[in-house]
CSV table of C-alpha atoms in Angstrom, one decimal:
chain,number,residue,atom,x,y,z
A,1,MET,CA,39.4,22.3,23.5
A,2,ALA,CA,39.8,20.0,20.7
A,3,ASP,CA,36.6,18.4,18.9
A,4,ASP,CA,35.9,14.8,19.5
A,5,PHE,CA,34.8,14.3,15.9
A,6,ASP,CA,34.6,16.3,12.4
A,7,ILE,CA,31.2,15.5,12.2
A,8,ILE,CA,28.5,14.1,14.4
A,9,ILE,CA,25.4,12.9,12.7
A,10,VAL,CA,22.1,12.5,14.6
A,11,GLY,CA,19.7,9.9,12.9
A,12,ALA,CA,21.1,6.8,11.2
A,13,GLY,CA,18.3,6.8,8.7
A,14,ILE,CA,19.1,7.0,4.8
A,15,ALA,CA,20.0,10.5,4.9
A,16,GLY,CA,22.3,10.6,7.6
A,17,THR,CA,24.0,7.2,6.8
A,18,THR,CA,24.6,8.4,3.5
A,19,CYS,CA,26.5,11.5,4.8
A,20,ALA,CA,28.2,9.5,7.1
A,21,LEU,CA,29.6,7.1,4.7
A,22,LEU,CA,30.9,9.8,2.4
A,23,CYS,CA,32.4,12.0,4.9
A,24,ALA,CA,33.9,9.0,6.4
A,25,ARG,CA,35.3,7.9,2.7
A,26,ALA,CA,36.6,11.4,2.5
A,27,GLY,CA,38.9,10.9,5.8
A,28,LEU,CA,36.8,13.2,8.1
A,29,SER,CA,36.1,11.5,11.6
A,30,VAL,CA,32.3,10.6,12.0
A,31,LEU,CA,30.1,9.7,14.6
A,32,LEU,CA,26.7,8.3,13.6
A,33,ILE,CA,24.2,8.2,16.6
A,34,GLU,CA,20.9,6.5,16.5
A,35,ARG,CA,18.3,6.5,19.3
A,36,GLY,CA,17.2,2.8,18.1
A,37,GLU,CA,19.1,-0.1,19.2
A,38,GLN,CA,19.9,-0.5,15.7
A,39,ALA,CA,19.7,1.6,12.4
A,40,GLY,CA,15.9,1.2,11.1
A,41,SER,CA,14.6,0.1,14.0
A,42,LYS,CA,12.9,3.4,14.5
A,43,ASN,CA,12.1,3.9,10.4
A,44,LEU,CA,8.9,3.4,8.9
A,45,SER,CA,9.0,4.2,5.3
A,46,GLY,CA,6.7,2.4,2.9
A,47,GLY,CA,9.5,0.5,1.5
A,48,ARG,CA,10.3,1.3,-1.9
A,49,LEU,CA,14.1,2.2,-3.1
A,50,TYR,CA,14.7,3.6,-6.3
A,51,GLY,CA,18.2,2.3,-7.0
A,52,TYR,CA,19.9,5.1,-9.1
A,53,ALA,CA,21.1,7.3,-5.9
A,54,LEU,CA,22.3,4.2,-4.1
A,55,ARG,CA,24.2,2.8,-7.3
A,56,GLU,CA,26.5,6.0,-7.2
A,57,LEU,CA,27.3,5.3,-3.9
A,58,ILE,CA,27.8,1.6,-3.9
A,59,PRO,CA,28.1,0.4,-7.4
A,60,ASP,CA,27.3,-3.3,-6.8
A,61,PHE,CA,24.7,-2.7,-4.0
A,62,THR,CA,22.3,-5.6,-5.7
A,63,ASP,CA,24.9,-8.1,-4.9
A,64,HIS,CA,25.1,-7.5,-0.9
A,65,ALA,CA,22.1,-5.3,-0.1
A,66,PRO,CA,19.1,-7.0,1.6
A,67,LEU,CA,16.7,-6.3,-1.1
A,68,GLU,CA,13.4,-7.5,-1.1
A,69,ARG,CA,11.7,-7.8,-4.7
A,70,GLN,CA,12.6,-6.0,-7.8
A,71,VAL,CA,9.4,-3.8,-8.7
A,72,ILE,CA,8.1,-4.8,-12.3
A,73,HIS,CA,4.4,-4.4,-11.9
A,74,GLU,CA,2.8,-1.0,-10.9
A,75,SER,CA,-0.9,-0.2,-10.5
A,76,PHE,CA,-2.5,2.8,-9.5
A,77,SER,CA,-6.3,2.7,-7.9
A,78,LEU,CA,-9.0,5.2,-7.7
A,79,LEU,CA,-10.9,4.3,-4.8
A,80,THR,CA,-14.8,4.9,-4.0
A,81,ASP,CA,-16.7,3.3,-1.1
A,82,THR,CA,-17.5,0.3,-2.7
A,83,GLY,CA,-15.5,0.0,-5.8
A,84,ALA,CA,-12.0,1.1,-7.7
A,85,THR,CA,-10.7,2.2,-11.2
A,86,THR,CA,-7.4,0.8,-11.5
A,87,LEU,CA,-4.4,1.3,-14.1
A,88,SER,CA,-1.8,-1.3,-14.3
A,89,HIS,CA,1.2,-1.8,-16.4
A,90,GLN,CA,4.1,-4.4,-16.0
A,91,GLN,CA,7.0,-2.9,-17.8
A,92,PHE,CA,10.5,-2.5,-16.6
A,93,SER,CA,11.0,1.1,-16.4
A,94,SER,CA,13.4,2.2,-13.7
A,95,PRO,CA,14.9,-0.1,-11.3
A,96,SER,CA,13.6,-0.3,-8.1
A,97,TRP,CA,13.1,-2.5,-5.2
A,98,SER,CA,10.9,-3.1,-2.1
A,99,ILE,CA,12.8,-3.2,1.4
A,100,LEU,CA,12.3,-3.6,4.8
A,101,ARG,CA,14.1,-0.9,6.6
A,102,ALA,CA,14.8,-3.1,9.7
A,103,ARG,CA,17.1,-5.1,7.5
A,104,PHE,CA,18.0,-2.8,5.1
A,105,ASP,CA,19.3,0.3,7.2
A,106,PRO,CA,21.9,-2.2,9.5
A,107,TRP,CA,23.4,-3.1,6.3
A,108,PHE,CA,23.6,0.4,5.0
A,109,ALA,CA,25.3,1.7,8.4
A,110,GLY,CA,27.5,-1.6,8.1
A,111,GLN,CA,28.7,0.3,5.0
A,112,ALA,CA,29.2,3.4,6.4
A,113,GLN,CA,31.3,1.9,9.6
A,114,ALA,CA,33.3,-0.1,7.2
A,115,ALA,CA,34.3,3.1,5.6
A,116,GLY,CA,35.4,4.5,9.0
A,117,ALA,CA,32.5,6.1,10.8
A,118,GLU,CA,31.8,5.3,14.2
A,119,CYS,CA,28.3,4.4,15.3
A,120,LEU,CA,26.6,4.8,18.6
A,121,PHE,CA,22.9,3.1,18.6
A,122,GLY,CA,20.4,2.9,21.5
A,123,VAL,CA,21.2,6.4,22.9
A,124,THR,CA,19.4,9.5,22.9
A,125,VAL,CA,20.6,13.1,22.2
A,126,ASP,CA,19.2,15.5,24.8
A,127,THR,CA,20.0,18.7,23.0
A,128,LEU,CA,22.8,20.4,20.7
A,129,HIS,CA,25.5,22.1,22.6
A,130,THR,CA,26.3,25.5,21.6
A,131,GLU,CA,29.4,27.7,22.4
A,132,GLY,CA,29.2,31.5,21.5
A,133,GLY,CA,26.4,30.9,19.3
A,134,ARG,CA,27.8,28.3,17.5
A,135,VAL,CA,26.6,24.7,17.3
A,136,ALA,CA,29.6,22.7,18.9
A,137,GLY,CA,28.4,19.2,19.5
A,138,VAL,CA,25.6,17.4,21.4
A,139,ILE,CA,24.8,16.4,24.9
A,140,CYS,CA,24.2,12.9,24.7
A,141,GLU,CA,22.5,10.9,27.7
A,142,GLY,CA,24.4,14.1,29.8
A,143,GLU,CA,27.8,13.3,28.4
A,144,LEU,CA,29.1,16.3,25.8
A,145,LEU,CA,30.4,15.0,22.6
A,146,ARG,CA,32.0,18.0,20.9
A,147,SER,CA,32.3,18.2,16.9
A,148,HIS,CA,33.0,20.9,14.3
A,149,THR,CA,29.5,20.2,12.7
A,150,VAL,CA,26.3,18.5,13.8
A,151,VAL,CA,24.3,16.9,10.8
A,152,LEU,CA,20.7,17.0,12.0
A,153,ALA,CA,18.9,13.7,10.5
A,154,GLU,CA,16.4,13.2,12.7
A,155,GLY,CA,13.4,12.9,10.4
A,156,ALA,CA,10.1,14.7,10.0
A,157,ASN,CA,9.8,15.4,13.9
A,158,SER,CA,13.0,17.3,14.0
A,159,LEU,CA,12.8,18.0,17.8
A,160,LEU,CA,16.4,19.0,18.1
A,161,ALA,CA,16.1,21.6,15.5
A,162,GLU,CA,13.0,22.9,16.3
A,163,GLN,CA,14.1,23.2,20.1
A,164,ARG,CA,17.0,25.6,19.1
A,165,GLY,CA,14.8,27.3,16.7
A,166,LEU,CA,16.9,26.2,13.8
A,167,VAL,CA,13.6,25.4,12.0
A,168,PRO,CA,10.1,26.5,12.2
A,169,LYS,CA,7.4,24.1,13.3
A,170,PRO,CA,5.9,22.9,9.7
A,171,PRO,CA,2.0,23.8,9.3
A,172,LEU,CA,-0.4,20.9,9.8
A,173,HIS,CA,-1.2,20.3,5.9
A,174,THR,CA,2.6,20.2,5.0
A,175,VAL,CA,3.0,16.9,7.4
A,176,GLY,CA,1.3,13.5,6.8
A,177,LEU,CA,0.7,10.7,9.2
A,178,GLY,CA,2.0,7.4,8.0
A,179,ILE,CA,0.5,4.1,9.3
A,180,LYS,CA,1.8,1.1,8.2
A,181,GLU,CA,1.5,-2.7,8.8
A,182,THR,CA,3.8,-5.5,7.5
A,183,LEU,CA,1.7,-8.6,7.0
A,184,SER,CA,3.4,-12.1,6.5
A,185,LEU,CA,2.2,-14.3,3.4
A,186,ASP,CA,3.3,-17.2,1.7
A,187,PRO,CA,5.7,-16.4,-0.8
A,188,ALA,CA,3.8,-18.7,-3.5
A,189,LEU,CA,0.5,-17.0,-2.5
A,190,ILE,CA,2.3,-13.6,-3.0
A,191,GLU,CA,3.5,-14.4,-6.6
A,192,SER,CA,0.1,-16.2,-7.7
A,193,ARG,CA,-1.9,-13.3,-6.2
A,194,PHE,CA,0.1,-10.6,-7.8
A,195,ARG,CA,1.0,-12.3,-11.1
A,196,LEU,CA,4.7,-12.4,-10.3
A,197,ASN,CA,7.6,-14.7,-10.6
A,198,GLU,CA,10.0,-15.4,-8.0
A,199,HIS,CA,12.2,-12.2,-6.9
A,200,GLU,CA,9.6,-10.0,-8.7
A,201,GLY,CA,7.6,-7.4,-7.1
A,202,SER,CA,4.6,-5.1,-7.5
A,203,ALA,CA,3.9,-1.4,-6.1
A,204,TRP,CA,0.3,-0.4,-5.8
A,205,LEU,CA,-0.5,2.8,-5.0
A,206,PHE,CA,-4.3,3.9,-4.0
A,207,SER,CA,-6.0,7.4,-3.8
A,208,GLY,CA,-9.6,8.5,-3.5
A,209,HIS,CA,-11.9,7.8,-0.5
A,210,LEU,CA,-9.7,6.5,2.2
A,211,CYS,CA,-10.4,9.4,4.5
A,212,GLY,CA,-13.7,10.6,3.7
A,213,ASP,CA,-13.6,13.4,1.2
A,214,ASN,CA,-10.3,14.7,2.9
A,215,PRO,CA,-6.7,14.0,1.2
A,216,ALA,CA,-5.2,10.5,1.8
A,217,GLY,CA,-3.4,7.9,-0.1
A,218,GLY,CA,-2.5,4.5,0.4
A,219,PHE,CA,0.6,1.7,-0.7
A,220,LEU,CA,1.3,-1.9,-1.0
A,221,TYR,CA,4.2,-3.4,-1.7
A,222,THR,CA,5.0,-6.9,-2.2
A,223,ASN,CA,8.3,-8.3,0.0
A,224,ARG,CA,9.6,-11.8,-0.4
A,225,GLN,CA,7.4,-13.4,2.3
A,226,SER,CA,5.4,-10.2,3.4
A,227,LEU,CA,3.3,-7.3,2.3
A,228,SER,CA,3.8,-3.7,3.1
A,229,LEU,CA,0.6,-2.1,3.6
A,230,GLY,CA,0.0,1.7,4.7
A,231,ILE,CA,-2.0,5.0,4.6
A,232,VAL,CA,-0.6,8.5,4.6
A,233,ALA,CA,-2.8,11.5,5.3
A,234,PRO,CA,-2.0,14.9,6.0
A,235,LEU,CA,-2.8,15.7,9.6
A,236,THR,CA,-5.6,18.4,8.8
A,237,SER,CA,-7.1,15.1,7.2
A,238,VAL,CA,-6.7,13.1,10.3
A,239,ARG,CA,-8.1,16.0,12.4
A,240,GLU,CA,-11.2,16.4,10.2
A,241,GLY,CA,-11.7,12.9,8.8
A,242,PRO,CA,-14.9,10.7,9.4
A,243,VAL,CA,-13.0,8.2,12.0
A,244,ALA,CA,-9.9,8.2,14.2
A,245,ALA,CA,-6.6,7.7,12.9
A,246,SER,CA,-6.4,4.3,14.6
A,247,ASN,CA,-9.0,3.2,12.5
A,248,LEU,CA,-7.9,4.7,9.1
A,249,LEU,CA,-5.7,1.8,8.1
A,250,SER,CA,-8.6,-1.0,9.3
A,251,ARG,CA,-10.9,0.7,6.9
A,252,PHE,CA,-8.5,0.5,4.0
A,253,LYS,CA,-7.8,-3.1,4.6
A,254,HIS,CA,-11.4,-3.9,4.4
A,255,HIS,CA,-11.9,-2.0,1.3
A,256,PRO,CA,-13.4,-4.6,-1.4
A,257,ALA,CA,-10.5,-4.0,-3.8
A,258,VAL,CA,-8.0,-4.3,-1.3
A,259,ARG,CA,-9.5,-7.0,1.3
A,260,PRO,CA,-8.7,-10.2,-1.4
A,261,LEU,CA,-5.1,-9.0,-1.6
A,262,LEU,CA,-4.5,-9.6,2.3
A,263,GLN,CA,-6.7,-12.8,2.7
A,264,GLY,CA,-4.4,-15.3,4.8
A,265,ALA,CA,-1.8,-12.6,5.8
A,266,GLU,CA,-1.3,-11.8,9.5
A,267,THR,CA,-0.1,-8.6,10.9
A,268,VAL,CA,3.5,-9.0,12.1
A,269,GLU,CA,4.6,-5.3,12.5
A,270,TYR,CA,2.4,-2.0,13.1
A,271,GLY,CA,3.5,1.5,13.4
A,272,ALA,CA,3.0,5.1,12.6
A,273,HIS,CA,5.5,7.9,11.8
A,274,LEU,CA,5.3,11.6,10.3
A,275,VAL,CA,6.1,12.2,6.7
A,276,PRO,CA,6.9,15.7,5.2
A,277,GLU,CA,4.6,16.2,2.4
A,278,GLY,CA,4.8,19.9,2.0
A,279,GLY,CA,7.4,19.8,-1.0
A,280,PHE,CA,9.9,22.3,-2.6
A,281,ARG,CA,8.0,25.3,-0.9
A,282,SER,CA,8.2,23.8,2.5
A,283,ILE,CA,12.0,23.3,2.7
A,284,PRO,CA,13.4,25.7,5.4
A,285,ARG,CA,15.0,28.9,3.8
A,286,THR,CA,18.0,28.4,6.3
A,287,ARG,CA,19.2,24.9,5.8
A,288,ALA,CA,22.6,25.1,7.4
A,289,GLY,CA,24.4,27.5,9.7
A,290,GLU,CA,27.2,27.8,11.9
A,291,GLY,CA,28.0,24.2,13.1
A,292,TRP,CA,24.8,22.7,11.8
A,293,ILE,CA,22.9,21.4,8.9
A,294,LEU,CA,19.9,19.7,7.8
A,295,VAL,CA,19.4,16.5,5.6
A,296,GLY,CA,16.7,14.1,4.6
A,297,ASP,CA,13.2,14.4,6.3
A,298,THR,CA,14.7,17.1,8.6
A,299,LEU,CA,15.4,19.2,5.3
A,300,ARG,CA,11.8,18.1,4.0
A,301,THR,CA,12.8,16.6,0.6
A,302,CYS,CA,10.1,13.9,0.2
A,303,ILE,CA,8.2,14.1,-3.2
A,304,ASN,CA,4.7,12.7,-3.6
A,305,THR,CA,3.6,13.0,-7.3
A,306,GLY,CA,0.5,10.9,-6.5
A,307,ALA,CA,1.8,8.1,-8.9
A,308,THR,CA,5.3,8.1,-7.1
A,309,ILE,CA,6.2,8.2,-3.9
A,310,ARG,CA,10.3,9.3,-3.5
A,311,GLY,CA,11.6,9.6,-0.2
A,312,MET,CA,14.3,7.3,0.2
A,313,ASP,CA,16.1,8.6,-3.0
A,314,MET,CA,15.7,12.0,-2.5
A,315,ALA,CA,17.0,11.5,1.3
A,316,MET,CA,20.1,9.8,-0.2
A,317,LEU,CA,20.5,12.7,-2.5
A,318,SER,CA,20.2,15.1,0.5
A,319,GLY,CA,22.8,13.2,2.5
A,320,GLN,CA,25.3,13.4,-0.5
A,321,ALA,CA,24.7,17.2,-1.3
A,322,ALA,CA,25.3,17.7,2.5
A,323,ALA,CA,28.6,15.6,2.7
A,324,ARG,CA,29.9,17.3,-0.5
A,325,ALA,CA,29.3,20.7,1.2
A,326,LEU,CA,31.0,19.5,4.6
A,327,ILE,CA,34.1,18.2,2.4
A,328,ALA,CA,34.4,21.5,1.0
A,329,ALA,CA,34.0,23.4,4.1
A,330,ARG,CA,37.3,21.5,5.4
A,331,SER,CA,39.3,22.7,2.4
A,332,ALA,CA,37.8,26.3,2.3
A,333,PRO,CA,37.3,27.1,6.1
A,334,GLY,CA,36.1,30.7,5.2
A,335,GLN,CA,33.3,29.8,3.3
A,336,PRO,CA,30.0,29.8,5.1
A,337,LEU,CA,28.6,26.2,5.1
A,338,LEU,CA,25.0,27.4,4.0
A,339,THR,CA,26.7,28.8,0.9
A,340,LEU,CA,28.4,25.5,0.1
A,341,TYR,CA,25.2,23.6,0.8
A,342,ASN,CA,22.9,25.8,-1.7
A,343,GLU,CA,25.6,25.3,-4.3
A,344,GLN,CA,25.5,21.4,-3.9
A,345,LEU,CA,21.6,21.2,-3.4
A,346,GLN,CA,21.2,23.4,-6.4
A,347,GLN,CA,23.6,21.2,-8.6
A,348,SER,CA,21.8,18.1,-7.4
A,349,ILE,CA,18.7,16.4,-9.4
A,350,LEU,CA,17.3,16.6,-6.0
A,351,TRP,CA,16.8,20.5,-6.3
A,352,GLN,CA,15.7,20.1,-9.8
A,353,GLN,CA,13.0,17.6,-8.9
A,354,LEU,CA,11.7,19.5,-5.7
A,355,LYS,CA,11.1,22.7,-8.0
A,356,ARG,CA,9.6,20.6,-10.9
A,357,TYR,CA,6.9,19.5,-8.7
A,358,GLN,CA,6.7,22.6,-6.3
A,359,HIS,CA,3.1,23.1,-7.1
A,360,LEU,CA,2.0,19.7,-6.7
A,361,PRO,CA,1.2,19.6,-2.9
A,362,SER,CA,-1.3,22.4,-3.1
A,363,LEU,CA,-2.9,20.6,-6.1
A,364,LEU,CA,-3.2,17.4,-4.2
A,365,GLN,CA,-4.9,19.3,-1.3
A,366,ARG,CA,-8.3,19.5,-3.4
A,367,HIS,CA,-10.9,17.6,-2.2
A,368,GLY,CA,-12.2,16.7,-5.9
A,369,TRP,CA,-9.2,14.2,-6.4
A,370,TYR,CA,-10.7,12.2,-3.3
A,371,GLN,CA,-14.4,12.2,-4.4
A,372,GLN,CA,-15.4,13.4,-7.8
A,373,TRP,CA,-13.0,11.8,-9.9
A,374,PRO,CA,-12.9,8.4,-8.4
A,375,SER,CA,-16.8,8.6,-8.8
A,376,PHE,CA,-16.6,9.9,-12.4
A,377,CYS,CA,-13.9,7.3,-13.3
A,378,GLN,CA,-16.0,4.5,-11.8
A,379,ALA,CA,-19.5,5.6,-13.5
A,380,VAL,CA,-17.5,5.9,-16.9
A,381,MET,CA,-15.9,2.4,-16.6
A,382,ALA,CA,-19.5,1.1,-15.4
A,383,ASP,CA,-21.1,2.3,-18.7
A,384,LEU,CA,-18.1,1.1,-20.9
A,385,SER,CA,-18.5,-2.4,-19.5
A,386,ARG,CA,-22.2,-2.6,-19.7
A,387,VAL,CA,-23.6,-5.3,-21.6
A,388,ASP,CA,-27.4,-6.0,-22.0
A,389,ALA,CA,-30.3,-5.7,-24.3
A,390,GLY,CA,-29.6,-1.8,-25.1
A,391,VAL,CA,-27.2,-0.2,-27.6
A,392,ASN,CA,-24.0,1.2,-25.9
A,393,PRO,CA,-23.7,5.0,-26.8
A,394,PRO,CA,-20.4,6.2,-28.2
A,395,LEU,CA,-17.8,6.7,-25.8
A,396,TRP,CA,-17.7,10.4,-26.5
A,397,ARG,CA,-21.3,10.6,-25.4
A,398,THR,CA,-20.7,8.3,-22.3
A,399,VAL,CA,-17.8,10.5,-21.1
A,400,PHE,CA,-19.7,13.8,-21.8
A,401,HIS,CA,-22.9,12.3,-20.0
A,402,HIS,CA,-20.8,11.9,-16.9
A,403,ALA,CA,-18.9,14.9,-17.1
A,404,ARG,CA,-21.8,17.1,-17.3
A,405,GLN,CA,-23.0,15.5,-14.2
A,406,PHE,CA,-19.9,16.2,-12.3
A,407,GLY,CA,-19.3,19.5,-13.5
A,408,LEU,CA,-17.7,20.3,-16.8
A,409,ARG,CA,-15.8,23.5,-15.8
A,410,ARG,CA,-14.9,21.9,-12.4
A,411,LEU,CA,-13.5,18.7,-14.0
A,412,GLY,CA,-11.9,20.9,-16.8
A,413,ALA,CA,-9.9,23.1,-14.3
A,414,ASP,CA,-8.7,20.1,-12.5
A,415,ILE,CA,-7.2,18.8,-15.7
A,416,PHE,CA,-5.7,22.5,-16.6
A,417,ARG,CA,-4.1,22.6,-13.0
A,418,SER,CA,-2.9,18.7,-13.2
A,419,LEU,CA,-1.0,19.6,-16.6
A,420,ARG,CA,0.7,22.6,-15.3
A,421,CYS,CA,1.9,20.5,-12.1
A,422,LEU,CA,2.6,17.5,-13.6
């Protein structure tokens, strides 16, 4: 029986659509399936896109893509319960933009359609179809759709892949729960509050006391007429945390360092999503097989360095690698797809970046980063900024005094581990 398509892709997120675009350009027949009513309606990324990977696919994307604001102002805050120590800089380093996935993803899927991919939105894939142990298509709302290869781009919650035993269920500490709100705010208020000119944007990351002493981080991105605010905490943190998951974002919004930034903003969207945070060591060893291949969050390629969160560009690179492997497989049918995919991945900057930060996820599990370091930084800054009738001690004595209180050996070990991981 003939295949209906060369490639069926399940999931019209960044990785799936990238793969669809490149395969369609290469002349393969592609069907992109999305359970949302439109691409992006089920996606809930924080919303920052680094442009280098998209520029390789669509060189003039800045002229057409629905981008929000170009990020020119970066901040990072360590939060205690009552205060924050913030590092900010305003310098154009690498082109990136805030985006809203509900606007960006339909545009991106439109590029794949224009290249020849067929799209089927608002339908659910029930299961993978197999013949003789080989994945040979999908059962979609009771109908069999046959294909030579199925690309699984279903996100971190990879139900189809797990259902067929293609990937193991990830450990809880390698999966984060992302909770996000979009808050409408007048553009003039955004620009004055974040010290921006028109079209300029700000990216602000938060660490410290967001989920008790447990690992967790927060983000705030400025859009044209709204803010994207969220918190991501490993499932183990959520389970052991001081408050229910539903209250984590509310607590964050009321922190003294965050609340003034949100004044007058109104929530227009709220959602939660799973995020793969295990890095290189959580990537499945078997990434492709007879008739199937994994990309994006299903492959678990997201990188969180603490200072940058890279989900979308990593997803785009995995979609590129998968497409190149699938195109090569058509001209070399005897080659196992896994071999071709591994070759493409290892040639990609994606693989080098993942290996570069392979020890970081375990470092970020250390509770000291979320309690001792924010308190230490706040205590040092409080002494440095103190002005009274006394004589201020020299900086080295201030730092040494507080380092002794927090434990010299523990702080030194954290610095040593960080230098090795970063």
